[in-house]
């Protein structure tokens, strides 16, 4: 397990863009599972949407990508690098994510060729799939 301070030692993201509260399980270079506790105090709810808060799908994708980034950047040879989005394929949003939800985020790294890789990511709320996507990343020097 990694807490938010330990995640901050691996990822460059900071508030308000640090979207993973805890890493609960994983294997460096292979996969990771984490959680995001969605709160009504999140800054994006001021405008998305003020009358009916819904977590933006693009931020769910980002949270899944950050979990995958922990998996790849926790390898000793990748320490100090950053993982950039290279692409998103087959993204599907299956359930609205609202304040009070706890997102369980999983990303399995299924392919890597040099600095470019692919992760299969899924987000769950209470055992129900909220989103899934294939995420392409590129490792770069920070």
mmCIF file with all atom_site columns, C-alpha atoms in Angstrom:
data_model
loop_
_atom_site.group_PDB
_atom_site.id
_atom_site.type_symbol
_atom_site.label_atom_id
_atom_site.label_alt_id
_atom_site.label_comp_id
_atom_site.label_asym_id
_atom_site.label_entity_id
_atom_site.label_seq_id
_atom_site.pdbx_PDB_ins_code
_atom_site.Cartn_x
_atom_site.Cartn_y
_atom_site.Cartn_z
_atom_site.occupancy
_atom_site.B_iso_or_equiv
_atom_site.pdbx_formal_charge
_atom_site.auth_seq_id
_atom_site.auth_comp_id
_atom_site.auth_asym_id
_atom_site.auth_atom_id
_atom_site.pdbx_PDB_model_num
ATOM 1   C CA . UNK A 1 1   ? 0.000   0.000  0.000   1.00 0.00 ? 1   UNK A CA 1
ATOM 2   C CA . UNK A 1 2   ? 1.031   3.578  -0.668  1.00 0.00 ? 2   UNK A CA 1
ATOM 3   C CA . UNK A 1 3   ? -0.513  6.628  0.989   1.00 0.00 ? 3   UNK A CA 1
ATOM 4   C CA . UNK A 1 4   ? -0.843  10.034 -0.672  1.00 0.00 ? 4   UNK A CA 1
ATOM 5   C CA . UNK A 1 5   ? 2.584   11.186 0.527   1.00 0.00 ? 5   UNK A CA 1
ATOM 6   C CA . UNK A 1 6   ? 4.249   8.075  -0.888  1.00 0.00 ? 6   UNK A CA 1
ATOM 7   C CA . UNK A 1 7   ? 2.361   8.498  -4.181  1.00 0.00 ? 7   UNK A CA 1
ATOM 8   C CA . UNK A 1 8   ? 3.666   12.092 -4.341  1.00 0.00 ? 8   UNK A CA 1
ATOM 9   C CA . UNK A 1 9   ? 7.220   10.698 -4.226  1.00 0.00 ? 9   UNK A CA 1
ATOM 10  C CA . UNK A 1 10  ? 6.478   8.790  -7.479  1.00 0.00 ? 10  UNK A CA 1
ATOM 11  C CA . UNK A 1 11  ? 4.065   11.051 -9.400  1.00 0.00 ? 11  UNK A CA 1
ATOM 12  C CA . UNK A 1 12  ? 4.606   14.749 -10.138 1.00 0.00 ? 12  UNK A CA 1
ATOM 13  C CA . UNK A 1 13  ? 0.877   15.576 -9.774  1.00 0.00 ? 13  UNK A CA 1
ATOM 14  C CA . UNK A 1 14  ? -0.203  17.909 -6.984  1.00 0.00 ? 14  UNK A CA 1
ATOM 15  C CA . UNK A 1 15  ? -3.505  19.397 -5.809  1.00 0.00 ? 15  UNK A CA 1
ATOM 16  C CA . UNK A 1 16  ? -5.884  19.821 -7.478  1.00 0.00 ? 16  UNK A CA 1
ATOM 17  C CA . UNK A 1 17  ? -4.659  17.282 -10.030 1.00 0.00 ? 17  UNK A CA 1
ATOM 18  C CA . UNK A 1 18  ? -3.485  14.479 -7.715  1.00 0.00 ? 18  UNK A CA 1
ATOM 19  C CA . UNK A 1 19  ? -6.439  12.137 -8.275  1.00 0.00 ? 19  UNK A CA 1
ATOM 20  C CA . UNK A 1 20  ? -5.350  8.995  -6.403  1.00 0.00 ? 20  UNK A CA 1
ATOM 21  C CA . UNK A 1 21  ? -5.739  8.890  -2.618  1.00 0.00 ? 21  UNK A CA 1
ATOM 22  C CA . UNK A 1 22  ? -4.158  5.503  -1.998  1.00 0.00 ? 22  UNK A CA 1
ATOM 23  C CA . UNK A 1 23  ? -2.550  2.607  -3.841  1.00 0.00 ? 23  UNK A CA 1
ATOM 24  C CA . UNK A 1 24  ? -3.994  -0.552 -2.311  1.00 0.00 ? 24  UNK A CA 1
ATOM 25  C CA . UNK A 1 25  ? -2.163  -3.257 -4.259  1.00 0.00 ? 25  UNK A CA 1
ATOM 26  C CA . UNK A 1 26  ? 0.038   -3.852 -7.261  1.00 0.00 ? 26  UNK A CA 1
ATOM 27  C CA . UNK A 1 27  ? 3.266   -5.066 -8.750  1.00 0.00 ? 27  UNK A CA 1
ATOM 28  C CA . UNK A 1 28  ? 5.895   -2.620 -10.014 1.00 0.00 ? 28  UNK A CA 1
ATOM 29  C CA . UNK A 1 29  ? 6.013   -2.594 -13.792 1.00 0.00 ? 29  UNK A CA 1
ATOM 30  C CA . UNK A 1 30  ? 2.920   -4.797 -14.138 1.00 0.00 ? 30  UNK A CA 1
ATOM 31  C CA . UNK A 1 31  ? -0.240  -3.422 -12.513 1.00 0.00 ? 31  UNK A CA 1
ATOM 32  C CA . UNK A 1 32  ? -1.657  -1.280 -9.720  1.00 0.00 ? 32  UNK A CA 1
ATOM 33  C CA . UNK A 1 33  ? -4.942  -0.779 -7.907  1.00 0.00 ? 33  UNK A CA 1
ATOM 34  C CA . UNK A 1 34  ? -5.854  2.400  -6.066  1.00 0.00 ? 34  UNK A CA 1
ATOM 35  C CA . UNK A 1 35  ? -8.745  4.421  -4.743  1.00 0.00 ? 35  UNK A CA 1
ATOM 36  C CA . UNK A 1 36  ? -10.092 7.930  -5.201  1.00 0.00 ? 36  UNK A CA 1
ATOM 37  C CA . UNK A 1 37  ? -12.603 9.163  -2.631  1.00 0.00 ? 37  UNK A CA 1
ATOM 38  C CA . UNK A 1 38  ? -14.871 11.566 -4.505  1.00 0.00 ? 38  UNK A CA 1
ATOM 39  C CA . UNK A 1 39  ? -15.892 14.560 -2.404  1.00 0.00 ? 39  UNK A CA 1
ATOM 40  C CA . UNK A 1 40  ? -18.332 17.403 -3.045  1.00 0.00 ? 40  UNK A CA 1
ATOM 41  C CA . UNK A 1 41  ? -15.409 19.732 -2.234  1.00 0.00 ? 41  UNK A CA 1
ATOM 42  C CA . UNK A 1 42  ? -13.570 18.839 -5.461  1.00 0.00 ? 42  UNK A CA 1
ATOM 43  C CA . UNK A 1 43  ? -12.925 22.075 -7.410  1.00 0.00 ? 43  UNK A CA 1
ATOM 44  C CA . UNK A 1 44  ? -14.378 20.769 -10.690 1.00 0.00 ? 44  UNK A CA 1
ATOM 45  C CA . UNK A 1 45  ? -17.847 20.404 -9.134  1.00 0.00 ? 45  UNK A CA 1
ATOM 46  C CA . UNK A 1 46  ? -18.174 24.211 -9.139  1.00 0.00 ? 46  UNK A CA 1
ATOM 47  C CA . UNK A 1 47  ? -18.875 23.996 -12.847 1.00 0.00 ? 47  UNK A CA 1
ATOM 48  C CA . UNK A 1 48  ? -19.614 20.305 -13.607 1.00 0.00 ? 48  UNK A CA 1
ATOM 49  C CA . UNK A 1 49  ? -22.454 20.594 -12.855 1.00 0.00 ? 49  UNK A CA 1
ATOM 50  C CA . UNK A 1 50  ? -23.486 23.045 -10.096 1.00 0.00 ? 50  UNK A CA 1
ATOM 51  C CA . UNK A 1 51  ? -27.032 21.642 -9.902  1.00 0.00 ? 51  UNK A CA 1
ATOM 52  C CA . UNK A 1 52  ? -26.051 17.939 -10.257 1.00 0.00 ? 52  UNK A CA 1
ATOM 53  C CA . UNK A 1 53  ? -22.456 17.048 -9.482  1.00 0.00 ? 53  UNK A CA 1
ATOM 54  C CA . UNK A 1 54  ? -20.952 14.484 -11.861 1.00 0.00 ? 54  UNK A CA 1
ATOM 55  C CA . UNK A 1 55  ? -17.230 13.721 -11.982 1.00 0.00 ? 55  UNK A CA 1
ATOM 56  C CA . UNK A 1 56  ? -15.985 14.522 -15.507 1.00 0.00 ? 56  UNK A CA 1
ATOM 57  C CA . UNK A 1 57  ? -15.144 11.432 -17.528 1.00 0.00 ? 57  UNK A CA 1
ATOM 58  C CA . UNK A 1 58  ? -11.807 12.883 -18.561 1.00 0.00 ? 58  UNK A CA 1
ATOM 59  C CA . UNK A 1 59  ? -10.812 13.084 -14.875 1.00 0.00 ? 59  UNK A CA 1
ATOM 60  C CA . UNK A 1 60  ? -11.820 9.451  -14.362 1.00 0.00 ? 60  UNK A CA 1
ATOM 61  C CA . UNK A 1 61  ? -9.484  8.624  -17.266 1.00 0.00 ? 61  UNK A CA 1
ATOM 62  C CA . UNK A 1 62  ? -6.765  10.721 -15.651 1.00 0.00 ? 62  UNK A CA 1
ATOM 63  C CA . UNK A 1 63  ? -7.224  8.952  -12.297 1.00 0.00 ? 63  UNK A CA 1
ATOM 64  C CA . UNK A 1 64  ? -6.923  5.553  -14.016 1.00 0.00 ? 64  UNK A CA 1
ATOM 65  C CA . UNK A 1 65  ? -3.809  6.780  -15.835 1.00 0.00 ? 65  UNK A CA 1
ATOM 66  C CA . UNK A 1 66  ? -2.254  7.979  -12.578 1.00 0.00 ? 66  UNK A CA 1
ATOM 67  C CA . UNK A 1 67  ? -2.685  4.503  -11.081 1.00 0.00 ? 67  UNK A CA 1
ATOM 68  C CA . UNK A 1 68  ? -0.989  3.034  -14.154 1.00 0.00 ? 68  UNK A CA 1
ATOM 69  C CA . UNK A 1 69  ? 1.754   5.646  -13.863 1.00 0.00 ? 69  UNK A CA 1
ATOM 70  C CA . UNK A 1 70  ? 2.456   4.513  -10.296 1.00 0.00 ? 70  UNK A CA 1
ATOM 71  C CA . UNK A 1 71  ? 2.931   0.957  -11.612 1.00 0.00 ? 71  UNK A CA 1
ATOM 72  C CA . UNK A 1 72  ? 5.409   1.951  -14.334 1.00 0.00 ? 72  UNK A CA 1
ATOM 73  C CA . UNK A 1 73  ? 7.193   4.775  -12.479 1.00 0.00 ? 73  UNK A CA 1
ATOM 74  C CA . UNK A 1 74  ? 7.767   2.668  -9.353  1.00 0.00 ? 74  UNK A CA 1
ATOM 75  C CA . UNK A 1 75  ? 10.352  0.635  -11.274 1.00 0.00 ? 75  UNK A CA 1
ATOM 76  C CA . UNK A 1 76  ? 13.830  1.778  -10.175 1.00 0.00 ? 76  UNK A CA 1
ATOM 77  C CA . UNK A 1 77  ? 14.907  2.530  -13.756 1.00 0.00 ? 77  UNK A CA 1
ATOM 78  C CA . UNK A 1 78  ? 11.914  4.878  -14.218 1.00 0.00 ? 78  UNK A CA 1
ATOM 79  C CA . UNK A 1 79  ? 12.285  6.885  -10.995 1.00 0.00 ? 79  UNK A CA 1
ATOM 80  C CA . UNK A 1 80  ? 12.228  10.620 -11.711 1.00 0.00 ? 80  UNK A CA 1
ATOM 81  C CA . UNK A 1 81  ? 10.542  10.222 -15.100 1.00 0.00 ? 81  UNK A CA 1
ATOM 82  C CA . UNK A 1 82  ? 7.003   11.229 -16.015 1.00 0.00 ? 82  UNK A CA 1
ATOM 83  C CA . UNK A 1 83  ? 4.356   9.291  -17.909 1.00 0.00 ? 83  UNK A CA 1
ATOM 84  C CA . UNK A 1 84  ? 2.534   11.332 -20.546 1.00 0.00 ? 84  UNK A CA 1
ATOM 85  C CA . UNK A 1 85  ? -0.716  10.420 -22.285 1.00 0.00 ? 85  UNK A CA 1
ATOM 86  C CA . UNK A 1 86  ? -0.093  9.087  -25.770 1.00 0.00 ? 86  UNK A CA 1
ATOM 87  C CA . UNK A 1 87  ? -3.683  8.162  -26.514 1.00 0.00 ? 87  UNK A CA 1
ATOM 88  C CA . UNK A 1 88  ? -6.987  6.756  -25.320 1.00 0.00 ? 88  UNK A CA 1
ATOM 89  C CA . UNK A 1 89  ? -8.866  3.960  -27.084 1.00 0.00 ? 89  UNK A CA 1
ATOM 90  C CA . UNK A 1 90  ? -12.239 2.395  -26.470 1.00 0.00 ? 90  UNK A CA 1
ATOM 91  C CA . UNK A 1 91  ? -13.139 4.606  -23.513 1.00 0.00 ? 91  UNK A CA 1
ATOM 92  C CA . UNK A 1 92  ? -16.554 3.761  -22.111 1.00 0.00 ? 92  UNK A CA 1
ATOM 93  C CA . UNK A 1 93  ? -18.385 5.499  -19.296 1.00 0.00 ? 93  UNK A CA 1
ATOM 94  C CA . UNK A 1 94  ? -20.963 3.167  -17.791 1.00 0.00 ? 94  UNK A CA 1
ATOM 95  C CA . UNK A 1 95  ? -22.053 4.879  -14.572 1.00 0.00 ? 95  UNK A CA 1
ATOM 96  C CA . UNK A 1 96  ? -22.061 8.414  -13.255 1.00 0.00 ? 96  UNK A CA 1
ATOM 97  C CA . UNK A 1 97  ? -19.530 9.092  -10.505 1.00 0.00 ? 97  UNK A CA 1
ATOM 98  C CA . UNK A 1 98  ? -20.818 11.474 -7.854  1.00 0.00 ? 98  UNK A CA 1
ATOM 99  C CA . UNK A 1 99  ? -19.728 12.841 -4.456  1.00 0.00 ? 99  UNK A CA 1
ATOM 100 C CA . UNK A 1 100 ? -19.615 10.101 -1.840  1.00 0.00 ? 100 UNK A CA 1
ATOM 101 C CA . UNK A 1 101 ? -18.473 7.459  -4.324  1.00 0.00 ? 101 UNK A CA 1
ATOM 102 C CA . UNK A 1 102 ? -15.200 5.629  -3.817  1.00 0.00 ? 102 UNK A CA 1
ATOM 103 C CA . UNK A 1 103 ? -13.589 4.853  -7.149  1.00 0.00 ? 103 UNK A CA 1
ATOM 104 C CA . UNK A 1 104 ? -11.519 1.689  -7.253  1.00 0.00 ? 104 UNK A CA 1
ATOM 105 C CA . UNK A 1 105 ? -9.046  2.202  -10.079 1.00 0.00 ? 105 UNK A CA 1
ATOM 106 C CA . UNK A 1 106 ? -7.108  -0.584 -11.762 1.00 0.00 ? 106 UNK A CA 1
ATOM 107 C CA . UNK A 1 107 ? -4.535  -0.454 -14.524 1.00 0.00 ? 107 UNK A CA 1
ATOM 108 C CA . UNK A 1 108 ? -2.679  -3.416 -15.983 1.00 0.00 ? 108 UNK A CA 1
ATOM 109 C CA . UNK A 1 109 ? 0.330   -2.657 -18.161 1.00 0.00 ? 109 UNK A CA 1
ATOM 110 C CA . UNK A 1 110 ? -0.106  -5.021 -21.102 1.00 0.00 ? 110 UNK A CA 1
ATOM 111 C CA . UNK A 1 111 ? 2.537   -3.864 -23.572 1.00 0.00 ? 111 UNK A CA 1
ATOM 112 C CA . UNK A 1 112 ? 5.698   -1.764 -23.633 1.00 0.00 ? 112 UNK A CA 1
ATOM 113 C CA . UNK A 1 113 ? 8.157   -1.013 -26.421 1.00 0.00 ? 113 UNK A CA 1
ATOM 114 C CA . UNK A 1 114 ? 10.895  1.316  -25.285 1.00 0.00 ? 114 UNK A CA 1
ATOM 115 C CA . UNK A 1 115 ? 9.306   4.407  -23.738 1.00 0.00 ? 115 UNK A CA 1
ATOM 116 C CA . UNK A 1 116 ? 5.819   3.683  -25.176 1.00 0.00 ? 116 UNK A CA 1
ATOM 117 C CA . UNK A 1 117 ? 3.342   1.407  -23.447 1.00 0.00 ? 117 UNK A CA 1
ATOM 118 C CA . UNK A 1 118 ? -0.311  0.437  -23.147 1.00 0.00 ? 118 UNK A CA 1
ATOM 119 C CA . UNK A 1 119 ? -2.402  -0.054 -20.040 1.00 0.00 ? 119 UNK A CA 1
ATOM 120 C CA . UNK A 1 120 ? -5.878  -1.578 -19.730 1.00 0.00 ? 120 UNK A CA 1
ATOM 121 C CA . UNK A 1 121 ? -7.708  0.432  -17.097 1.00 0.00 ? 121 UNK A CA 1
ATOM 122 C CA . UNK A 1 122 ? -10.999 0.082  -15.259 1.00 0.00 ? 122 UNK A CA 1
ATOM 123 C CA . UNK A 1 123 ? -12.777 2.188  -12.633 1.00 0.00 ? 123 UNK A CA 1
ATOM 124 C CA . UNK A 1 124 ? -15.357 0.635  -10.300 1.00 0.00 ? 124 UNK A CA 1
ATOM 125 C CA . UNK A 1 125 ? -17.849 2.014  -7.759  1.00 0.00 ? 125 UNK A CA 1
ATOM 126 C CA . UNK A 1 126 ? -19.292 -0.498 -5.289  1.00 0.00 ? 126 UNK A CA 1
ATOM 127 C CA . UNK A 1 127 ? -18.355 -3.376 -7.580  1.00 0.00 ? 127 UNK A CA 1
ATOM 128 C CA . UNK A 1 128 ? -20.078 -1.805 -10.606 1.00 0.00 ? 128 UNK A CA 1
ATOM 129 C CA . UNK A 1 129 ? -17.915 -0.816 -13.566 1.00 0.00 ? 129 UNK A CA 1
ATOM 130 C CA . UNK A 1 130 ? -17.973 2.963  -13.962 1.00 0.00 ? 130 UNK A CA 1
ATOM 131 C CA . UNK A 1 131 ? -15.474 3.288  -16.826 1.00 0.00 ? 131 UNK A CA 1
ATOM 132 C CA . UNK A 1 132 ? -12.841 1.444  -18.787 1.00 0.00 ? 132 UNK A CA 1
ATOM 133 C CA . UNK A 1 133 ? -10.291 2.335  -21.460 1.00 0.00 ? 133 UNK A CA 1
ATOM 134 C CA . UNK A 1 134 ? -7.060  1.387  -23.129 1.00 0.00 ? 134 UNK A CA 1
ATOM 135 C CA . UNK A 1 135 ? -4.463  4.032  -22.276 1.00 0.00 ? 135 UNK A CA 1
ATOM 136 C CA . UNK A 1 136 ? -1.270  4.637  -24.227 1.00 0.00 ? 136 UNK A CA 1
ATOM 137 C CA . UNK A 1 137 ? 1.578   6.306  -22.361 1.00 0.00 ? 137 UNK A CA 1
ATOM 138 C CA . UNK A 1 138 ? 5.012   7.657  -23.192 1.00 0.00 ? 138 UNK A CA 1
ATOM 139 C CA . UNK A 1 139 ? 7.794   7.841  -20.594 1.00 0.00 ? 139 UNK A CA 1
ATOM 140 C CA . UNK A 1 140 ? 9.790   11.060 -20.654 1.00 0.00 ? 140 UNK A CA 1
ATOM 141 C CA . UNK A 1 141 ? 12.437  12.747 -18.551 1.00 0.00 ? 141 UNK A CA 1
ATOM 142 C CA . UNK A 1 142 ? 10.919  15.128 -16.026 1.00 0.00 ? 142 UNK A CA 1
#
